[in-house]
Coordinates of C-alpha atoms in Angstrom, one line a residue:
X1 CA -126.7 177.6 -19.4
X2 CA -127.5 175.0 -16.7
X3 CA -131.0 174.6 -18.1
X4 CA -129.5 174.0 -21.6
X5 CA -127.1 171.3 -20.3
X6 CA -129.9 169.6 -18.5
X7 CA -132.1 169.5 -21.6
X8 CA -129.1 168.1 -23.6
X9 CA -128.4 165.4 -21.1
X10 CA -132.1 164.4 -21.1
X11 CA -132.0 164.1 -24.9
X12 CA -128.9 161.9 -24.8
X13 CA -130.4 159.6 -22.2
X14 CA -133.7 159.4 -24.1
X15 CA -132.0 158.7 -27.4
X16 CA -129.9 156.0 -25.8
X17 CA -133.1 154.5 -24.4
X18 CA -134.6 154.5 -27.8
X19 CA -131.5 153.0 -29.4
X20 CA -132.2 150.0 -31.6
X21 CA -132.0 146.7 -29.7
X22 CA -128.9 144.7 -30.6
X23 CA -129.2 141.4 -32.5
X24 CA -128.2 138.3 -30.6
X25 CA -127.1 135.0 -32.1
X26 CA -127.4 131.5 -30.6
X27 CA -126.0 128.2 -31.9
X28 CA -128.2 125.1 -31.4
X29 CA -125.7 122.3 -31.8
X30 CA -128.4 119.7 -31.1
X31 CA -130.7 121.0 -33.8
X32 CA -133.6 120.1 -31.5
X33 CA -134.3 123.2 -29.4
X34 CA -137.8 124.8 -29.7
X35 CA -138.5 128.5 -30.0
X36 CA -139.6 128.6 -26.4
X37 CA -136.4 127.2 -25.2
X38 CA -134.3 129.6 -27.3
X39 CA -136.4 132.5 -26.1
X40 CA -135.8 131.4 -22.5
X41 CA -132.1 131.3 -23.2
X42 CA -132.2 134.8 -24.7
X43 CA -134.0 136.2 -21.6
X44 CA -131.4 134.6 -19.3
X45 CA -128.7 136.4 -21.2
X46 CA -126.9 133.2 -22.4
X47 CA -126.9 134.3 -26.1
X48 CA -124.1 136.5 -27.5
X49 CA -124.5 139.8 -29.2
X50 CA -123.7 139.9 -33.0
X51 CA -120.7 142.0 -33.5
X52 CA -121.1 144.2 -36.6
X53 CA -123.4 143.1 -39.5
X54 CA -121.7 139.8 -40.4
X55 CA -121.4 136.3 -39.0
X56 CA -119.3 133.6 -40.6
X57 CA -119.2 130.2 -38.9
X58 CA -118.1 128.5 -42.1
X59 CA -119.0 124.9 -42.7
X60 CA -121.5 124.0 -40.0
X61 CA -123.7 121.1 -38.8
X62 CA -125.6 123.4 -36.3
X63 CA -128.8 125.5 -36.5
X64 CA -128.5 129.2 -35.6
X65 CA -131.0 131.6 -34.1
X66 CA -131.1 135.4 -34.6
X67 CA -132.9 137.1 -31.7
X68 CA -133.7 140.8 -31.0
X69 CA -136.4 142.9 -29.5
X70 CA -138.9 145.1 -31.3
X71 CA -138.7 148.8 -30.3
X72 CA -139.8 152.2 -31.7
X73 CA -136.6 152.5 -33.6
X74 CA -137.0 149.4 -35.8
X75 CA -140.8 149.4 -36.0
X76 CA -142.0 149.2 -39.7
X77 CA -138.4 148.6 -40.7
X78 CA -137.1 145.6 -42.7
X79 CA -134.8 142.9 -41.6
X80 CA -132.4 142.1 -44.5
X81 CA -130.4 138.8 -44.4
X82 CA -127.8 139.2 -47.0
X83 CA -127.4 135.6 -48.1
X84 CA -129.6 134.2 -50.8
X85 CA -128.7 130.6 -50.2
X86 CA -130.1 129.6 -46.8
X87 CA -131.9 126.3 -47.0
X88 CA -134.6 127.1 -44.5
X89 CA -135.6 130.3 -42.5
X90 CA -138.3 130.4 -39.9
X91 CA -139.4 133.9 -38.9
X92 CA -141.3 133.9 -35.5
X93 CA -142.6 136.7 -33.2
X94 CA -143.1 136.4 -29.5
X95 CA -145.9 138.7 -28.2
X96 CA -147.7 138.4 -24.9
X97 CA -146.0 135.2 -24.0
X98 CA -147.2 133.6 -27.2
X99 CA -144.8 132.7 -30.1
X100 CA -146.3 132.7 -33.6
X101 CA -144.7 131.5 -36.8
X102 CA -145.0 134.3 -39.4
X103 CA -143.0 133.1 -42.4
X104 CA -141.2 129.9 -43.6
X105 CA -139.0 130.4 -46.6
X106 CA -135.6 129.4 -48.0
X107 CA -133.9 127.7 -50.9
X108 CA -135.9 124.5 -50.1
X109 CA -139.2 126.3 -50.6
X110 CA -140.9 127.9 -53.6
X111 CA -139.6 131.4 -54.2
X112 CA -143.1 132.9 -53.9
X113 CA -143.1 132.0 -50.2
X114 CA -140.7 134.8 -49.5
X115 CA -142.4 137.7 -47.7
X116 CA -140.9 140.3 -50.1
X117 CA -140.0 139.5 -53.8
X118 CA -136.2 139.9 -53.6
X119 CA -133.2 137.7 -54.3
X120 CA -132.2 138.2 -50.6
X121 CA -134.3 137.4 -47.6
X122 CA -136.3 140.5 -46.4
X123 CA -138.7 140.3 -43.5
X124 CA -141.1 143.2 -42.4
X125 CA -140.7 144.2 -38.7
X126 CA -144.3 145.0 -37.7
X127 CA -144.6 143.7 -34.1
X128 CA -145.3 146.2 -31.4
X129 CA -142.5 147.4 -29.1
X130 CA -141.4 144.9 -26.5
X131 CA -142.0 141.9 -28.7
X132 CA -139.2 139.5 -29.5
X133 CA -138.2 138.4 -33.1
X134 CA -136.7 134.9 -33.5
X135 CA -135.3 133.8 -36.8
X136 CA -134.2 130.2 -37.2
X137 CA -131.4 129.8 -39.8
X138 CA -130.9 126.2 -41.0
X139 CA -128.0 125.6 -43.4
X140 CA -126.7 122.4 -41.9
X141 CA -123.9 120.4 -43.7
X142 CA -123.0 123.5 -45.8
X143 CA -121.0 126.7 -45.4
X144 CA -122.9 129.6 -43.8
X145 CA -122.1 133.3 -44.0
X146 CA -124.6 135.8 -42.7
X147 CA -125.0 139.5 -43.2
X148 CA -127.8 141.0 -41.1
X149 CA -129.2 144.6 -41.4
X150 CA -132.2 146.4 -40.1
X151 CA -133.2 149.1 -42.7
X152 CA -135.9 151.6 -43.1
X153 CA -138.0 151.5 -46.3
X154 CA -136.1 154.4 -47.7
X155 CA -132.7 152.9 -46.9
X156 CA -133.8 149.6 -48.5
X157 CA -135.0 151.4 -51.6
X158 CA -131.7 153.3 -51.9
X159 CA -129.7 150.1 -51.4
X160 CA -131.8 148.2 -54.0
X161 CA -131.7 151.0 -56.5
X162 CA -128.0 151.3 -56.3
X163 CA -127.5 147.5 -56.6
X164 CA -130.0 147.3 -59.5
X165 CA -128.2 150.1 -61.4
X166 CA -124.8 148.5 -61.1
X167 CA -126.1 145.0 -61.8
X168 CA -127.9 146.2 -64.9
X169 CA -124.8 147.8 -66.3
X170 CA -122.6 144.8 -65.7
X171 CA -125.2 142.3 -67.0
X172 CA -125.8 144.6 -70.0
X173 CA -122.1 144.4 -70.9
X174 CA -122.1 140.6 -70.5
X175 CA -125.3 140.1 -72.6
X176 CA -123.9 142.4 -75.3
X177 CA -120.7 140.3 -75.5
X178 CA -122.7 137.1 -75.6
X179 CA -124.7 138.4 -78.6
X180 CA -121.5 139.5 -80.3
X181 CA -119.8 136.2 -79.8
X182 CA -122.9 134.3 -81.0
X183 CA -122.8 136.5 -84.2
X184 CA -119.1 135.7 -84.7
X185 CA -119.7 132.0 -84.4
X186 CA -122.5 132.1 -86.9
X187 CA -120.5 134.1 -89.4
X188 CA -117.0 132.6 -88.9
X189 CA -118.0 129.1 -87.8
X190 CA -114.8 128.6 -85.7
X191 CA -115.1 126.3 -82.7
X192 CA -113.3 128.8 -80.5
X193 CA -116.3 131.2 -80.6
X194 CA -118.6 128.3 -79.7
X195 CA -116.4 127.5 -76.7
X196 CA -116.3 131.2 -75.7
X197 CA -120.1 131.4 -76.0
X198 CA -120.6 128.4 -73.8
X199 CA -118.1 129.7 -71.3
X200 CA -119.9 133.0 -71.1
X201 CA -123.3 131.3 -70.7
X202 CA -122.2 128.9 -68.0
X203 CA -120.3 131.7 -66.2
X204 CA -123.4 133.9 -66.4
X205 CA -125.6 131.1 -65.0
X206 CA -123.2 130.5 -62.2
X207 CA -123.2 134.2 -61.2
X208 CA -127.0 134.3 -61.5
X209 CA -127.2 131.3 -59.2
X210 CA -124.7 132.6 -56.8
X211 CA -126.3 136.0 -56.5
X212 CA -129.8 134.6 -56.2
X213 CA -131.1 136.0 -59.5
X214 CA -131.4 132.5 -61.0
X215 CA -133.9 131.4 -58.3
X216 CA -135.7 134.7 -58.6
X217 CA -136.1 134.8 -62.4
X218 CA -135.1 131.5 -64.0
X219 CA -136.2 128.6 -61.8
X220 CA -138.5 130.0 -59.0
X221 CA -140.7 126.9 -59.1
X222 CA -137.8 124.4 -58.7
X223 CA -136.5 124.7 -55.1
X224 CA -134.8 121.3 -55.5
X225 CA -132.6 122.8 -58.2
X226 CA -132.0 126.1 -56.4
X227 CA -129.8 124.5 -53.8
X228 CA -127.9 122.5 -56.4
X229 CA -127.5 125.1 -59.1
X230 CA -124.2 126.7 -57.8
X231 CA -122.2 123.5 -57.5
X232 CA -123.6 122.2 -60.8
X233 CA -122.6 125.3 -62.8
X234 CA -119.3 125.6 -60.9
X235 CA -118.3 122.1 -62.0
X236 CA -119.4 122.8 -65.6
X237 CA -117.5 126.1 -65.4
X238 CA -114.3 124.1 -64.7
X239 CA -114.8 122.3 -68.0
X240 CA -115.5 125.4 -70.0
X241 CA -112.5 127.2 -68.5
X242 CA -110.2 124.4 -69.7
X243 CA -111.9 124.0 -73.1
X244 CA -111.8 127.8 -73.8
X245 CA -108.1 127.9 -72.8
X246 CA -107.2 125.0 -75.1
X247 CA -109.1 126.5 -78.0
X248 CA -107.8 130.0 -77.4
X249 CA -104.1 129.1 -77.3
X250 CA -104.4 126.1 -79.6
X251 CA -103.0 123.6 -77.1
X252 CA -101.5 120.5 -78.8
X253 CA -102.5 117.0 -77.8
X254 CA -98.8 116.4 -77.3
X255 CA -98.7 118.8 -74.4
X256 CA -97.8 117.1 -71.1
X257 CA -100.8 118.9 -69.5
X258 CA -103.4 117.8 -72.1
X259 CA -104.3 114.4 -70.6
X260 CA -104.5 115.7 -67.0
X261 CA -106.8 118.5 -68.2
X262 CA -108.9 115.9 -70.1
X263 CA -109.3 113.8 -67.0
X264 CA -110.1 116.9 -65.0
X265 CA -112.9 117.7 -67.4
X266 CA -114.3 114.2 -67.1
X267 CA -114.2 114.3 -63.3
X268 CA -115.9 117.7 -63.3
X269 CA -118.6 116.4 -65.6
X270 CA -119.2 113.4 -63.3
X271 CA -119.3 115.6 -60.2
X272 CA -121.8 117.9 -61.9
X273 CA -124.1 114.9 -62.5
X274 CA -123.7 113.8 -58.9
X275 CA -124.8 117.2 -57.6
X276 CA -127.7 117.3 -60.1
X277 CA -129.1 113.9 -59.4
X278 CA -128.0 113.2 -55.8
X279 CA -131.1 112.0 -53.8
X280 CA -132.2 114.2 -51.0
X281 CA -131.6 111.4 -48.4
X282 CA -127.9 111.6 -49.2
X283 CA -127.7 115.4 -48.5
X284 CA -125.3 114.7 -45.7
X285 CA -122.7 113.6 -48.2
X286 CA -122.7 117.1 -49.8
X287 CA -119.7 117.9 -47.6
X288 CA -117.6 115.4 -49.4
X289 CA -118.8 116.5 -52.8
X290 CA -118.1 120.1 -52.0
X291 CA -114.6 119.1 -51.0
X292 CA -114.2 117.3 -54.3
X293 CA -115.4 120.4 -56.1
X294 CA -112.9 122.6 -54.3
X295 CA -110.1 120.1 -55.2
X296 CA -111.1 120.0 -58.9
X297 CA -111.3 123.8 -58.9
X298 CA -107.8 124.1 -57.5
X299 CA -106.5 121.5 -59.9
X300 CA -108.1 123.3 -62.8
X301 CA -106.4 126.6 -61.9
X302 CA -103.0 124.8 -61.4
X303 CA -103.2 122.9 -64.7
X304 CA -104.4 125.9 -66.7
X305 CA -101.7 128.1 -65.2
X306 CA -98.9 125.6 -66.1
X307 CA -100.5 125.2 -69.6
X308 CA -100.4 129.0 -70.1
X309 CA -96.8 129.2 -68.9
X310 CA -95.9 126.5 -71.4
X311 CA -97.5 128.4 -74.2
X312 CA -95.9 131.7 -73.1
X313 CA -92.5 130.1 -73.2
X314 CA -93.2 128.8 -76.7
X315 CA -93.9 132.4 -77.8
X316 CA -97.7 132.2 -78.0
X317 CA -99.0 135.7 -77.7
X318 CA -102.6 134.6 -77.3
X319 CA -101.6 132.9 -74.0
X320 CA -100.7 136.3 -72.6
X321 CA -104.2 137.6 -73.2
X322 CA -105.8 134.6 -71.6
X323 CA -103.4 134.7 -68.6
X324 CA -104.1 138.4 -67.9
X325 CA -107.9 137.9 -68.3
X326 CA -108.1 134.9 -66.0
X327 CA -105.9 136.6 -63.5
X328 CA -108.2 139.6 -63.3
X329 CA -111.2 137.3 -62.8
X330 CA -109.4 135.4 -60.0
X331 CA -108.3 138.6 -58.2
X332 CA -111.9 140.1 -58.1
X333 CA -113.4 136.7 -57.2
X334 CA -111.0 136.2 -54.3
X335 CA -111.6 139.8 -53.1
X336 CA -115.4 139.2 -53.0
X337 CA -115.1 135.8 -51.3
X338 CA -112.6 137.1 -48.8
X339 CA -114.9 139.9 -47.8
X340 CA -117.8 137.4 -47.4
X341 CA -115.6 135.1 -45.3
X342 CA -114.8 137.9 -42.9
X343 CA -111.1 138.0 -43.6
X344 CA -111.3 141.4 -45.4
X345 CA -112.9 144.8 -44.7
X346 CA -116.6 144.3 -45.1
X347 CA -117.0 148.0 -45.8
X348 CA -115.8 147.5 -49.4
X349 CA -119.4 147.5 -50.6
X350 CA -118.7 147.3 -54.3
X351 CA -116.4 144.4 -54.2
X352 CA -118.5 142.5 -51.7
X353 CA -121.5 142.7 -54.0
X354 CA -120.1 142.9 -57.5
X355 CA -116.6 141.6 -57.4
X356 CA -117.1 138.4 -59.4
X357 CA -119.3 140.2 -62.0
X358 CA -116.8 142.9 -62.4
X359 CA -114.0 140.4 -62.7
X360 CA -116.0 138.6 -65.5
X361 CA -116.6 141.8 -67.4
X362 CA -112.9 142.7 -67.2
X363 CA -112.0 139.2 -68.3
X364 CA -114.2 139.2 -71.4
X365 CA -113.0 142.7 -72.4
X366 CA -109.4 141.4 -72.3
X367 CA -110.4 138.2 -74.1
X368 CA -112.1 140.3 -76.8
X369 CA -108.8 142.2 -77.3
X370 CA -107.1 138.8 -77.6
X371 CA -109.7 137.6 -80.1
X372 CA -109.2 140.7 -82.1
X373 CA -105.4 140.2 -82.1
X374 CA -105.9 136.5 -83.0
X375 CA -108.3 137.4 -85.8
X376 CA -105.9 140.0 -87.3
X377 CA -103.0 137.4 -87.1
X378 CA -105.2 134.8 -88.8
X379 CA -106.2 137.4 -91.4
X380 CA -102.6 138.3 -92.2
X381 CA -101.6 134.6 -92.4
X382 CA -104.5 133.9 -94.7
X383 CA -103.6 136.9 -96.9
X384 CA -100.0 135.7 -97.1
X385 CA -101.1 132.2 -97.9
X386 CA -103.5 133.5 -100.6
X387 CA -100.7 135.5 -102.1
X388 CA -98.4 132.4 -102.1
X389 CA -101.2 130.3 -103.6
X390 CA -101.8 132.9 -106.3
X391 CA -98.1 133.0 -107.0
X392 CA -97.9 129.2 -107.4
X393 CA -101.1 129.3 -109.5
X394 CA -99.6 131.9 -111.8
X395 CA -96.4 129.8 -112.1
X396 CA -98.4 126.7 -112.9
X397 CA -100.5 128.6 -115.5
X398 CA -97.3 129.9 -117.1
X399 CA -95.9 126.3 -117.2
X400 CA -99.1 125.0 -118.7
X401 CA -99.1 127.8 -121.4
X402 CA -95.4 127.1 -122.0
X403 CA -96.1 123.4 -122.4
X404 CA -99.0 124.1 -124.8
X405 CA -96.8 126.4 -126.9
X406 CA -94.0 123.9 -127.0
X407 CA -96.4 121.2 -128.1
X408 CA -97.7 123.5 -130.8
X409 CA -94.2 124.2 -132.0
X410 CA -93.5 120.5 -132.1
X411 CA -96.6 119.9 -134.2
X412 CA -95.7 122.8 -136.5
X413 CA -92.2 121.4 -136.9
X414 CA -93.6 118.0 -137.8
X415 CA -96.1 119.5 -140.3
X416 CA -93.3 121.6 -141.9
X417 CA -90.4 119.2 -141.8
X418 CA -91.9 115.8 -142.0
X419 CA -95.3 116.0 -143.6
X420 CA -94.5 119.0 -145.8
X421 CA -91.3 117.5 -147.2
X422 CA -92.8 114.1 -147.7
X423 CA -95.8 115.6 -149.6
X424 CA -93.4 117.6 -151.7
X425 CA -91.5 114.4 -152.6
X426 CA -94.7 112.5 -153.4
X427 CA -95.9 115.4 -155.7
X428 CA -92.5 115.4 -157.4
X429 CA -92.6 111.6 -157.9
X430 CA -96.1 111.7 -159.3
X431 CA -95.3 114.6 -161.5
X432 CA -92.2 112.7 -162.8
X433 CA -94.2 109.6 -163.4
X434 CA -96.9 111.3 -165.4
X435 CA -94.7 113.8 -167.4
X436 CA -91.3 112.4 -168.1
X437 CA -91.6 108.6 -168.0
X438 CA -93.9 107.1 -170.6
X439 CA -92.4 103.7 -169.6
X440 CA -95.2 102.1 -167.7
X441 CA -92.9 100.0 -165.6
X442 CA -90.9 103.0 -164.4
X443 CA -94.1 104.9 -163.8
X444 CA -95.4 102.1 -161.7
X445 CA -92.3 102.1 -159.6
X446 CA -92.5 105.9 -159.0
X447 CA -96.2 105.6 -158.1
X448 CA -95.4 102.8 -155.6
X449 CA -92.7 105.1 -154.0
X450 CA -95.3 107.9 -153.9
X451 CA -97.8 105.6 -152.1
X452 CA -95.2 104.6 -149.5
X453 CA -94.4 108.3 -148.9
X454 CA -98.2 109.1 -148.6
X455 CA -98.5 106.1 -146.2
X456 CA -95.7 107.6 -144.1
X457 CA -97.5 110.9 -144.2
X458 CA -100.7 109.2 -143.0
X459 CA -98.9 107.5 -140.1
X460 CA -97.3 110.9 -139.1
X461 CA -100.6 112.7 -139.2
X462 CA -102.2 109.8 -137.2
X463 CA -99.4 110.1 -134.6
X464 CA -99.9 113.8 -134.4
X465 CA -103.7 113.3 -134.0
X466 CA -103.0 110.9 -131.1
X467 CA -100.7 113.6 -129.6
X468 CA -103.4 116.2 -129.8
X469 CA -106.4 114.0 -128.8
X470 CA -106.0 110.4 -128.0
X471 CA -109.1 109.2 -129.9
X472 CA -108.4 105.6 -128.9
X473 CA -109.7 106.5 -125.4
X474 CA -113.1 107.4 -126.8
X475 CA -113.3 104.4 -129.1
X476 CA -111.7 101.6 -127.0
X477 CA -111.5 103.0 -123.5
X478 CA -108.6 104.3 -121.4
X479 CA -107.2 100.9 -120.5
X480 CA -107.1 99.7 -124.1
X481 CA -105.7 103.0 -125.3
X482 CA -102.7 102.6 -122.9
X483 CA -102.2 99.0 -124.1
X484 CA -102.3 100.2 -127.7
X485 CA -99.7 102.9 -126.8
X486 CA -97.3 100.3 -125.3
X487 CA -97.8 98.0 -128.3
X488 CA -97.0 100.8 -130.8
X489 CA -93.8 101.5 -128.9
X490 CA -92.8 97.9 -128.9
X491 CA -93.2 97.7 -132.7
X492 CA -90.3 100.2 -133.1
X493 CA -87.9 97.6 -131.6
X494 CA -86.2 100.5 -129.7
X495 CA -87.2 99.3 -126.3
X496 CA -89.1 96.5 -124.6
X497 CA -92.0 97.9 -122.6
X498 CA -94.0 95.8 -120.1
X499 CA -97.3 97.1 -118.6
X500 CA -99.4 96.3 -115.6
X501 CA -102.9 97.9 -115.4
X502 CA -105.2 97.3 -112.4
X503 CA -108.6 98.7 -112.4
X504 CA -110.1 101.2 -115.0
X505 CA -112.7 98.6 -115.9
X506 CA -115.4 101.3 -115.7
X507 CA -114.2 104.9 -116.4
X508 CA -117.6 106.5 -116.9
X509 CA -117.2 108.4 -113.7
X510 CA -114.1 110.2 -114.9
X511 CA -114.2 113.2 -117.2
X512 CA -112.7 112.9 -120.7
X513 CA -110.2 115.7 -119.9
X514 CA -109.0 113.8 -116.8
X515 CA -108.5 110.5 -118.7
X516 CA -106.7 112.4 -121.6
X517 CA -104.3 113.9 -119.1
X518 CA -103.6 110.5 -117.5
X519 CA -102.9 109.2 -120.9
X520 CA -100.6 112.0 -121.8
X521 CA -98.7 111.7 -118.5
X522 CA -98.1 108.0 -119.4
X523 CA -97.2 108.9 -122.9
X524 CA -94.7 111.6 -121.8
X525 CA -93.1 109.2 -119.3
X526 CA -92.5 106.6 -122.0
X527 CA -91.3 109.2 -124.6
X528 CA -88.9 110.6 -122.0
X529 CA -87.4 107.2 -121.3
X530 CA -87.1 106.4 -125.1
X531 CA -85.3 109.7 -125.8
X532 CA -83.0 110.1 -122.8
X533 CA -82.6 107.0 -120.7
X534 CA -80.8 104.7 -123.2
X535 CA -82.8 101.9 -121.6
X536 CA -83.5 98.5 -123.2
X537 CA -86.4 97.6 -120.9
X538 CA -89.2 99.5 -119.2
X539 CA -92.1 98.6 -116.9
X540 CA -95.1 100.9 -116.5
X541 CA -97.8 100.3 -113.9
X542 CA -101.2 102.1 -113.7
X543 CA -103.3 101.2 -110.6
X544 CA -106.7 102.6 -109.7
X545 CA -107.3 103.0 -106.0
X546 CA -110.4 104.1 -104.2
X547 CA -109.1 107.6 -103.6
X548 CA -106.1 107.9 -106.0
X549 CA -104.5 106.8 -109.2
X550 CA -101.0 105.5 -109.1
X551 CA -98.6 105.7 -112.1
X552 CA -95.2 104.0 -111.6
X553 CA -92.6 103.6 -114.3
X554 CA -89.0 102.2 -114.1
X555 CA -86.3 101.4 -116.6
X556 CA -82.8 100.0 -116.7
X557 CA -81.2 103.0 -118.3
X558 CA -78.4 105.3 -117.2
X559 CA -80.2 106.8 -114.3
X560 CA -81.0 110.3 -113.1
X561 CA -77.5 111.5 -112.4
X562 CA -76.7 111.3 -116.1
X563 CA -80.1 112.4 -117.1
X564 CA -80.4 115.9 -115.6
X565 CA -81.2 117.4 -119.0
X566 CA -84.4 115.5 -119.3
X567 CA -85.5 116.7 -115.9
X568 CA -85.0 120.4 -116.8
X569 CA -86.3 119.9 -120.4
X570 CA -89.5 121.7 -121.2
X571 CA -90.7 118.6 -123.1
X572 CA -89.6 116.2 -120.4
X573 CA -90.3 115.8 -116.7
X574 CA -91.4 119.5 -116.3
X575 CA -94.4 118.8 -118.5
X576 CA -95.3 115.8 -116.3
X577 CA -94.9 117.9 -113.2
X578 CA -97.2 120.6 -114.6
X579 CA -100.0 118.1 -115.2
X580 CA -99.5 116.4 -111.9
X581 CA -99.5 119.7 -110.0
X582 CA -102.7 120.7 -111.8
X583 CA -104.4 117.8 -110.2
X584 CA -102.7 118.4 -106.8
X585 CA -100.8 115.2 -107.1
X586 CA -97.2 114.2 -106.1
X587 CA -94.2 113.1 -108.2
X588 CA -91.3 111.2 -106.7
X589 CA -88.0 110.5 -108.5
X590 CA -85.5 107.9 -107.3
X591 CA -82.5 106.1 -108.7
X592 CA -82.5 102.3 -108.6
X593 CA -79.5 100.5 -107.0
X594 CA -79.1 98.2 -109.9
X595 CA -79.2 101.1 -112.4
X596 CA -82.0 103.0 -114.0
X597 CA -84.7 105.4 -112.8
X598 CA -88.0 104.9 -110.8
X599 CA -90.7 107.5 -111.1
X600 CA -93.8 107.2 -108.8
X601 CA -96.9 109.5 -109.3
X602 CA -99.9 109.7 -107.0
X603 CA -102.9 111.7 -108.2
X604 CA -105.9 112.1 -105.8
X605 CA -109.4 111.3 -107.1
X606 CA -111.8 114.2 -106.3
X607 CA -115.4 114.9 -107.0
X608 CA -114.7 117.4 -109.7
X609 CA -112.4 114.9 -111.5
X610 CA -115.0 112.1 -111.7

């Protein structure tokens, strides 16, 4: 038993002796100390041991050194520095009182200078036991967070495999949604899908830049852009968050938050340009630009939040989807950032590595539900509108058919009552003249009467022909046809009609049907006044504008209050309304103060009418 305890004690002591050397950290506030000086400080015990795996000094103007001894435990292991955005890293090894520089890498150097092809910084530990490793970490004038681990090849492989699997799943979902949104924009053509697509692309680029995948796969030969990518995409992301929100909830330009959001977008765009084109000699100013970026980010969140609250109060259901989605993204992003800053438990591996990506995936899933809801609402509204349009079209068709039938009945009545009776009278008079009156003088008188009757028949048929098809338009043109119509009415001495016609000098661009309908509208207006208004004077104006035709008519009759019958009459104003509605025009009725009625008609000129 004593021998067993002795062996156990020896094993414990031996293992303790072989325990991995702790990692020390040293801050060089002067940024001038050499590796030899830092090594001397380390040997005198003036450095401090790194507690845990993380170190978070925040914004710093100093250079930091990581120092630890090589021993049998960490031999052939890998040093993993879990920050893909360090400007410059110098990896040195001190052996036999000689310090050699092994690797120089960082965001300010080509990606291929990294010892191992990985988005993070991984250095092989190959020095013999007793040697000292020194790693100079330079991220001056920026925020620094360090995660330092010494892993075996197997541990590193397991860690990388796990990260690659989760990353592949999350990126696969994001890429699938990007393809879907791209397809929706091509098929639907709505700007919302374009804004959503741009938002997803910018957010993906920002995550790729933040996680180091951008420098590894997208711009490995552009180290100058590698250190600027995150703030550039962050500023552009502010713009796309605002733009997507405005499109998603249909924010009105009258909203009190619209102009502040507009100026925030402008400021973010200017800031993105500053980050992109800032000369290297002004790198010390990046502190102020980062402060401006944080301010604009906070301002964006506040303005978007108030805009969404405004839309929710107004009963906009889409605002709820956007609010929940952006809330989930913010929660997961804050969780990851808080872990990196050291204010939360760093053992939450998943959130510390995939919090922002997971938040984005949850956000786009919720947004897709919102888009589906929005699309269904749009579809229902469109179907209801289509039903209403079809209903109005059917009503218009019925009114046109009714008008045609009424006109046919009118023509039939004229043929039967006027033309038929006058022809019968003419036949009777001719028959009487030839059969019963040998007296030439009386026969002549009867024949003259017959000629007058036949002349009346001719005029009646001529008027009916004009009603069916105004041939004067084809022979003399639209303008002269209307002037002839006014002149024929003035010959009756029932009413004095004045006319003003502006334009219509060249009507070749108008179809004959369109001109015929304009003529009939004018004719119907004049006929309605003659029959119902009891007016003695009338003025009709036809004016050709660039985009519309205006017909205005006014009289000094009894007015609309005493003329309701004509408005409801199938042969009166309703016929005019049917024709104007067919051309998607507008009719306006008003009563003049001095007595009489004023009717104003505006008919748009479209390509299919010219």
